[in-house]
GROMACS .gro file of N, CA, C and O in nm:
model
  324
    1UNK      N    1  -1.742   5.225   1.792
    1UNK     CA    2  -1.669   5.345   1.827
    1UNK      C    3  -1.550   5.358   1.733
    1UNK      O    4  -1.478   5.263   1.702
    2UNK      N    5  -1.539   5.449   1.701
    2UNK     CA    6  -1.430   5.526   1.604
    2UNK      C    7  -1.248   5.526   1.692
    2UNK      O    8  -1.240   5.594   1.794
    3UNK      N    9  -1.154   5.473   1.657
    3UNK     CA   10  -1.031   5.528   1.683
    3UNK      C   11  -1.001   5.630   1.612
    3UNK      O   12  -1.044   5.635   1.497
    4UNK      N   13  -0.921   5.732   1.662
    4UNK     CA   14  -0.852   5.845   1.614
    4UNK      C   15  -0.713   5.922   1.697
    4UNK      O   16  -0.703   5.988   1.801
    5UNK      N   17  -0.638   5.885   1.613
    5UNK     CA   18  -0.489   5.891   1.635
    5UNK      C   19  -0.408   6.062   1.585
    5UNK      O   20  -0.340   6.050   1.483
    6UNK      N   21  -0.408   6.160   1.625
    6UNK     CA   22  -0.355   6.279   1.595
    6UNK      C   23  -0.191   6.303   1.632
    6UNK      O   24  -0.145   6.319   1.745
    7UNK      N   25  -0.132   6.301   1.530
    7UNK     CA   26  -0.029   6.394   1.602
    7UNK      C   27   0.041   6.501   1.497
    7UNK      O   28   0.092   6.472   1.389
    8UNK      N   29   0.032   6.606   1.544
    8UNK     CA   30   0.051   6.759   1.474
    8UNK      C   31  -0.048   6.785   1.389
    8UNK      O   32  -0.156   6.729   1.410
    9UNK      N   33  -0.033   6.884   1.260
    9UNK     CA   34  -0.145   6.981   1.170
    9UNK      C   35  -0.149   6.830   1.113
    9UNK      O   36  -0.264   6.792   1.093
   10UNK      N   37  -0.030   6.716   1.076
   10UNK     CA   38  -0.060   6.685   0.929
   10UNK      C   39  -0.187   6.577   0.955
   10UNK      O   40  -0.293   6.564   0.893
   11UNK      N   41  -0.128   6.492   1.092
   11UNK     CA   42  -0.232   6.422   1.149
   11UNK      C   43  -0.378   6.472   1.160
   11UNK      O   44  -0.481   6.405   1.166
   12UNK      N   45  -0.364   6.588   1.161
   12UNK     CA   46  -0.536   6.636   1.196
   12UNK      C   47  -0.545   6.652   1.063
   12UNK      O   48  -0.665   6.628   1.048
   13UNK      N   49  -0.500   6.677   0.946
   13UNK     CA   50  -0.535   6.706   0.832
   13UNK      C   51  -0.561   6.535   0.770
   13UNK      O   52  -0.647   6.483   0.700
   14UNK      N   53  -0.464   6.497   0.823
   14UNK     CA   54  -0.509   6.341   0.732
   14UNK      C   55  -0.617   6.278   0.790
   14UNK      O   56  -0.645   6.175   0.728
   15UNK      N   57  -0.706   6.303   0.909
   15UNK     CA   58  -0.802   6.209   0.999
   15UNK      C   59  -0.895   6.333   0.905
   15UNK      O   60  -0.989   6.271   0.857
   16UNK      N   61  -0.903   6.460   0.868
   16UNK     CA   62  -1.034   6.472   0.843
   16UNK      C   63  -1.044   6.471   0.741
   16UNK      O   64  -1.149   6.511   0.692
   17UNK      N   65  -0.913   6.414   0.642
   17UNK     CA   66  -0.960   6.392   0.468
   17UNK      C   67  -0.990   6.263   0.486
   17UNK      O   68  -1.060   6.235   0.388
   18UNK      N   69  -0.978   6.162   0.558
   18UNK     CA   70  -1.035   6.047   0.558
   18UNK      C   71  -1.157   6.006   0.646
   18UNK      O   72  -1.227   5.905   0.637
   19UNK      N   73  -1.166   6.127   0.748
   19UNK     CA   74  -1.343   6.109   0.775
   19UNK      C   75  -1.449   6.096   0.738
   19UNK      O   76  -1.535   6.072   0.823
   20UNK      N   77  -1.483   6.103   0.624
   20UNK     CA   78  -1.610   6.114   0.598
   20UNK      C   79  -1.623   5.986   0.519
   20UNK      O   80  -1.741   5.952   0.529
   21UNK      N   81  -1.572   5.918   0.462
   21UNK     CA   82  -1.598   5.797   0.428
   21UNK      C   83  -1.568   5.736   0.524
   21UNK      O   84  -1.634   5.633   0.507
   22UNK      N   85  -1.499   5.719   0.646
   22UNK     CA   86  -1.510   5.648   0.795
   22UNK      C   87  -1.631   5.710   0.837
   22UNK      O   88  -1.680   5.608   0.887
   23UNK      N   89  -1.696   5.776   0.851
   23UNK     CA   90  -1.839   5.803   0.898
   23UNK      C   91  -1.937   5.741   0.768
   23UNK      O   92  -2.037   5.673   0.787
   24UNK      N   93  -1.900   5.767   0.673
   24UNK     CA   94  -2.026   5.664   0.589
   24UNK      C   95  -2.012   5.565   0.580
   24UNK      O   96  -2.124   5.514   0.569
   25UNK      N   97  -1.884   5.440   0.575
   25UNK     CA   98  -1.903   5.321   0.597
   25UNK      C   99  -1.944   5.280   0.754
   25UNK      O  100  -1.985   5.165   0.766
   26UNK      N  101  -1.935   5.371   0.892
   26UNK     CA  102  -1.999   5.319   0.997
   26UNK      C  103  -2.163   5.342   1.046
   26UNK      O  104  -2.238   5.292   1.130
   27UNK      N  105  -2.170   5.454   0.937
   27UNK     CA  106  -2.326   5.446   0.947
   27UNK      C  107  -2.399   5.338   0.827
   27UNK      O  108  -2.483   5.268   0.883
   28UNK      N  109  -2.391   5.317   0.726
   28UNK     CA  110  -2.392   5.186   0.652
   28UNK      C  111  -2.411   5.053   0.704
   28UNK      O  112  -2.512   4.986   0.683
   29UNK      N  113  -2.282   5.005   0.795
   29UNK     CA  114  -2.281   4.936   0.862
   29UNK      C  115  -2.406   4.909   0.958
   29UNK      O  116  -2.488   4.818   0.946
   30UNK      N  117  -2.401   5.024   1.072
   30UNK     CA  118  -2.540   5.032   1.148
   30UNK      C  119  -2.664   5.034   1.112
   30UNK      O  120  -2.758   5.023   1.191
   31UNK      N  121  -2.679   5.056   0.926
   31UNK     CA  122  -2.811   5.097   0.904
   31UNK      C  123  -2.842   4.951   0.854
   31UNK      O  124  -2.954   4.900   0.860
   32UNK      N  125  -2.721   4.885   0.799
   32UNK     CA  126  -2.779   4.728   0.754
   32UNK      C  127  -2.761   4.673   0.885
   32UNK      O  128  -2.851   4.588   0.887
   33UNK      N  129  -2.715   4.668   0.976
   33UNK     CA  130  -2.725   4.582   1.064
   33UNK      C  131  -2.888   4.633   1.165
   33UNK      O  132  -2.944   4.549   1.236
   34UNK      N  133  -2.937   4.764   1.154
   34UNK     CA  134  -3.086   4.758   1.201
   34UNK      C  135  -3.198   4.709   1.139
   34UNK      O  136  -3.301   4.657   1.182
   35UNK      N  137  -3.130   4.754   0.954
   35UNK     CA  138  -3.258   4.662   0.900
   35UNK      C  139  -3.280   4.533   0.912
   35UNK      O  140  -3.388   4.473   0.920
   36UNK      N  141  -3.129   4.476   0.913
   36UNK     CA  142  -3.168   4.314   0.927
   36UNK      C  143  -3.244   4.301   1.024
   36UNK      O  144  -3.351   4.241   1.017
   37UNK      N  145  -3.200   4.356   1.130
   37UNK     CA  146  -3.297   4.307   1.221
   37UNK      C  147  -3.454   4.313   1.228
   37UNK      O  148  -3.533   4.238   1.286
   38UNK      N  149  -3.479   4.448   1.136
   38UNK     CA  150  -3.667   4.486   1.111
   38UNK      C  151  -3.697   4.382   1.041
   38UNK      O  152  -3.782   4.309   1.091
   39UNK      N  153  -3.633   4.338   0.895
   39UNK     CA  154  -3.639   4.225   0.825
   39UNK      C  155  -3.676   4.107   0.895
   39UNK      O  156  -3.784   4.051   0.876
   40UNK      N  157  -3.581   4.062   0.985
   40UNK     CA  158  -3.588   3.937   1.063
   40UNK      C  159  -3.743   3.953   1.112
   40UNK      O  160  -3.834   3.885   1.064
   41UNK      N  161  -3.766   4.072   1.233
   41UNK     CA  162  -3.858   4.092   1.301
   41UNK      C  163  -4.024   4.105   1.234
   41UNK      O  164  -4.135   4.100   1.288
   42UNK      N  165  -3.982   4.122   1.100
   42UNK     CA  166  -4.133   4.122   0.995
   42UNK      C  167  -4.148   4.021   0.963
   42UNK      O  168  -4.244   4.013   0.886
   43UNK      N  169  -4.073   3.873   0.992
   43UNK     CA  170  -4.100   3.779   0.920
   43UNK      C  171  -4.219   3.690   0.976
   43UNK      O  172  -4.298   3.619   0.914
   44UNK      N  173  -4.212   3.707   1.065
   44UNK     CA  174  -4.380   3.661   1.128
   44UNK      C  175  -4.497   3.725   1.084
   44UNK      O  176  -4.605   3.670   1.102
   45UNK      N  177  -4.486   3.853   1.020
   45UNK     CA  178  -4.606   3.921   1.013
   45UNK      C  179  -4.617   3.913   0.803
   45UNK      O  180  -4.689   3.974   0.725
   46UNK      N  181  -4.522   3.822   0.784
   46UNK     CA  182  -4.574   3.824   0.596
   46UNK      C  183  -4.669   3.724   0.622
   46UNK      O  184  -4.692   3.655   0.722
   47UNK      N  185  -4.724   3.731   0.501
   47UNK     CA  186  -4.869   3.620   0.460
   47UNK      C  187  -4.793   3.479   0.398
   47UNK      O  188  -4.716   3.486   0.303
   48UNK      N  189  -4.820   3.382   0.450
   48UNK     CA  190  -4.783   3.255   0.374
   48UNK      C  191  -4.881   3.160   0.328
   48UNK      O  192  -4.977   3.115   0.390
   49UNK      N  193  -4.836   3.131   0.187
   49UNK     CA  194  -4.945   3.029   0.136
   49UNK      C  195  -4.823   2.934   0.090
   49UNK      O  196  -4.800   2.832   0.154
   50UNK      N  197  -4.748   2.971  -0.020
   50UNK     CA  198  -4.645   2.853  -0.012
   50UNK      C  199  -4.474   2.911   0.039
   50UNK      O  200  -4.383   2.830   0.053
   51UNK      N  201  -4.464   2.986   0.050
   51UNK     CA  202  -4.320   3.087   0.143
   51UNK      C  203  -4.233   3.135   0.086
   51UNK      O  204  -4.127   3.180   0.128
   52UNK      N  205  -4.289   3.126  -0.054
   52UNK     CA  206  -4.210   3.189  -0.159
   52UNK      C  207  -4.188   3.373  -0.145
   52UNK      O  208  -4.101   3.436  -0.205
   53UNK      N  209  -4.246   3.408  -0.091
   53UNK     CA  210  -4.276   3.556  -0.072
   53UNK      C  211  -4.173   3.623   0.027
   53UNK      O  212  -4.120   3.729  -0.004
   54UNK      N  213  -4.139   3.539   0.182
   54UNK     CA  214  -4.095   3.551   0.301
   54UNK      C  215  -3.967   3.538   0.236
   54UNK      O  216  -3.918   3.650   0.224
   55UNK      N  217  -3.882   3.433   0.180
   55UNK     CA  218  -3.760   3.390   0.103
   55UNK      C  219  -3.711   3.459   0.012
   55UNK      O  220  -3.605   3.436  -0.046
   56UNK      N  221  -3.829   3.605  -0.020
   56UNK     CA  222  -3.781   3.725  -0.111
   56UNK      C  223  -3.740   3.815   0.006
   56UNK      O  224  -3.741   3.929  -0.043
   57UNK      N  225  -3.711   3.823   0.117
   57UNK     CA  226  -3.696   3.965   0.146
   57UNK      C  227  -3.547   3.976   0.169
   57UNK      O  228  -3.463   3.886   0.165
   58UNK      N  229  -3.530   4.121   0.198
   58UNK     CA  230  -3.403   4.164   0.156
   58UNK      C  231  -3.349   4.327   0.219
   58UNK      O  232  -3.433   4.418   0.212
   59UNK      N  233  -3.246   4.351   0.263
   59UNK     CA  234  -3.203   4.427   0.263
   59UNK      C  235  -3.080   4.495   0.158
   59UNK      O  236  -2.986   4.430   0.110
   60UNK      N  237  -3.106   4.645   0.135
   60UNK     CA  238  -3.022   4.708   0.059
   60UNK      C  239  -2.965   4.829   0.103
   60UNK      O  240  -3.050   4.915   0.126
   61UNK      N  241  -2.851   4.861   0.122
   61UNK     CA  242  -2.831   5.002   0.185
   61UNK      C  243  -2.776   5.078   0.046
   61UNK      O  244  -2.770   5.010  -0.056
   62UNK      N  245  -2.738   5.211   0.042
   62UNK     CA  246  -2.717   5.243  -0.109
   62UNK      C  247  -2.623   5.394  -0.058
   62UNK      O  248  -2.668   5.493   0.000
   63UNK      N  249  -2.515   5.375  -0.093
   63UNK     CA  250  -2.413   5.528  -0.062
   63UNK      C  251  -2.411   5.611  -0.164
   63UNK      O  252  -2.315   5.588  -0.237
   64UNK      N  253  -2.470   5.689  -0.194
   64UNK     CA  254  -2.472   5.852  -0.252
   64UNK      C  255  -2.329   5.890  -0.261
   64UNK      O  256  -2.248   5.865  -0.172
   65UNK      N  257  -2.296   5.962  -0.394
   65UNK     CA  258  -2.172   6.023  -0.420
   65UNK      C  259  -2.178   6.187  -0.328
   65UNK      O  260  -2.101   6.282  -0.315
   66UNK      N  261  -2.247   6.169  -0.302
   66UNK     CA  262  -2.271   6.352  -0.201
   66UNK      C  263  -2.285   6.297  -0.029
   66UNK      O  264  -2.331   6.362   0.065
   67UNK      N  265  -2.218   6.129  -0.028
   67UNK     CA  266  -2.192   6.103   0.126
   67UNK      C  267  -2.282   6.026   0.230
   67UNK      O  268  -2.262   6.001   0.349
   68UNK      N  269  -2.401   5.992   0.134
   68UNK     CA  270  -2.556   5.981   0.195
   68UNK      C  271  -2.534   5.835   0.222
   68UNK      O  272  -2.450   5.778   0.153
   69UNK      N  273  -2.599   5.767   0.313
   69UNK     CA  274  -2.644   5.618   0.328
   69UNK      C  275  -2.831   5.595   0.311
   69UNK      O  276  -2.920   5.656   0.371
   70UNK      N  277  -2.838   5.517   0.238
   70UNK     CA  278  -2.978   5.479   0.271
   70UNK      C  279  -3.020   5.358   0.269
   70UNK      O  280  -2.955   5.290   0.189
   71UNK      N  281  -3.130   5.281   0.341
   71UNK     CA  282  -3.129   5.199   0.340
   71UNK      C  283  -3.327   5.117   0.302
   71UNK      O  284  -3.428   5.165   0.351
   72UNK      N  285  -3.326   5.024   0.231
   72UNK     CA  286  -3.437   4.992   0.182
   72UNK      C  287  -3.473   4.841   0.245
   72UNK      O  288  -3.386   4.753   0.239
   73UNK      N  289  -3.587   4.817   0.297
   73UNK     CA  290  -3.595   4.665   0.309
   73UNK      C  291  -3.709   4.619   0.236
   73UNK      O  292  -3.796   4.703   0.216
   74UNK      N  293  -3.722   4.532   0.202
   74UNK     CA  294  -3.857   4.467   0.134
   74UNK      C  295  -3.884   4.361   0.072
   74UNK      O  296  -3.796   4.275   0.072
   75UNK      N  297  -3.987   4.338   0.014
   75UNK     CA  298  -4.024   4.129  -0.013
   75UNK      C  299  -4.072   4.146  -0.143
   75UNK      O  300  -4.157   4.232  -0.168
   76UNK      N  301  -4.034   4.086  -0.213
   76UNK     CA  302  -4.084   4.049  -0.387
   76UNK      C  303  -3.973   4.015  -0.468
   76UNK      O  304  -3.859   3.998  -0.425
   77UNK      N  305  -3.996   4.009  -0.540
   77UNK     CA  306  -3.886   3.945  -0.685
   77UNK      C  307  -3.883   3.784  -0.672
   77UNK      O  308  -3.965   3.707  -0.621
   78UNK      N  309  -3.767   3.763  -0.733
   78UNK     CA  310  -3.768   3.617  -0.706
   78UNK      C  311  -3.683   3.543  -0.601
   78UNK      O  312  -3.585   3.589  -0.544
   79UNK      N  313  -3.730   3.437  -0.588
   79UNK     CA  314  -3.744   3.425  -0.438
   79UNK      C  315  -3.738   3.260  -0.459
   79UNK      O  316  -3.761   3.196  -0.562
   80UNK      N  317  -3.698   3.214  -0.325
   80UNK     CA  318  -3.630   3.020  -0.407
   80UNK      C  319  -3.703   2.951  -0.285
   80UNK      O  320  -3.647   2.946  -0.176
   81UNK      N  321  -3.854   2.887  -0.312
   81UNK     CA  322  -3.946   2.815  -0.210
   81UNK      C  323  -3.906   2.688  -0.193
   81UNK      O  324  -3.967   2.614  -0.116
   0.00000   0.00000   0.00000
């Protein structure tokens, strides 16, 4: 949950020039903290032969200069068995 402290025009003017990067670092936040969890929750379902594969995965979230969050999870590259 967000605090927000107003008092007069200047206060409301300074909470909404600094909103929107307080709304993209708390959705960021929430979006890596759900992937970890899909991440975690896929790790039973990768294929193992020696576990080098499972030890690649990863989360990435990525902030857009136009405000955006996104977030990527996935298994490959290199990876330390």
């Amino acid at each position: 949950m967000a605090d927000l402290d107003l008092t007069g025009i200047e206060g409301l003017q300074r909470a909404l020039v600094t909103m929107p990067a307080r709304v993209l670092e708390a959705a960021s936040k929430a979006l890596y903290e759900e992937a970890t969890r899909i991440l975690a929750a896929s790790h039973p379902l990768v294929p193992v032969d020696t576990g080098l594969l499972v030890s690649t995965g990863r989360v990435e979230v990525e902030n857009t200069p136009a405000g955006e969050a996104s977030v990527t999870i996935s298994y490959g590259g290199n990876g330390t068995a």
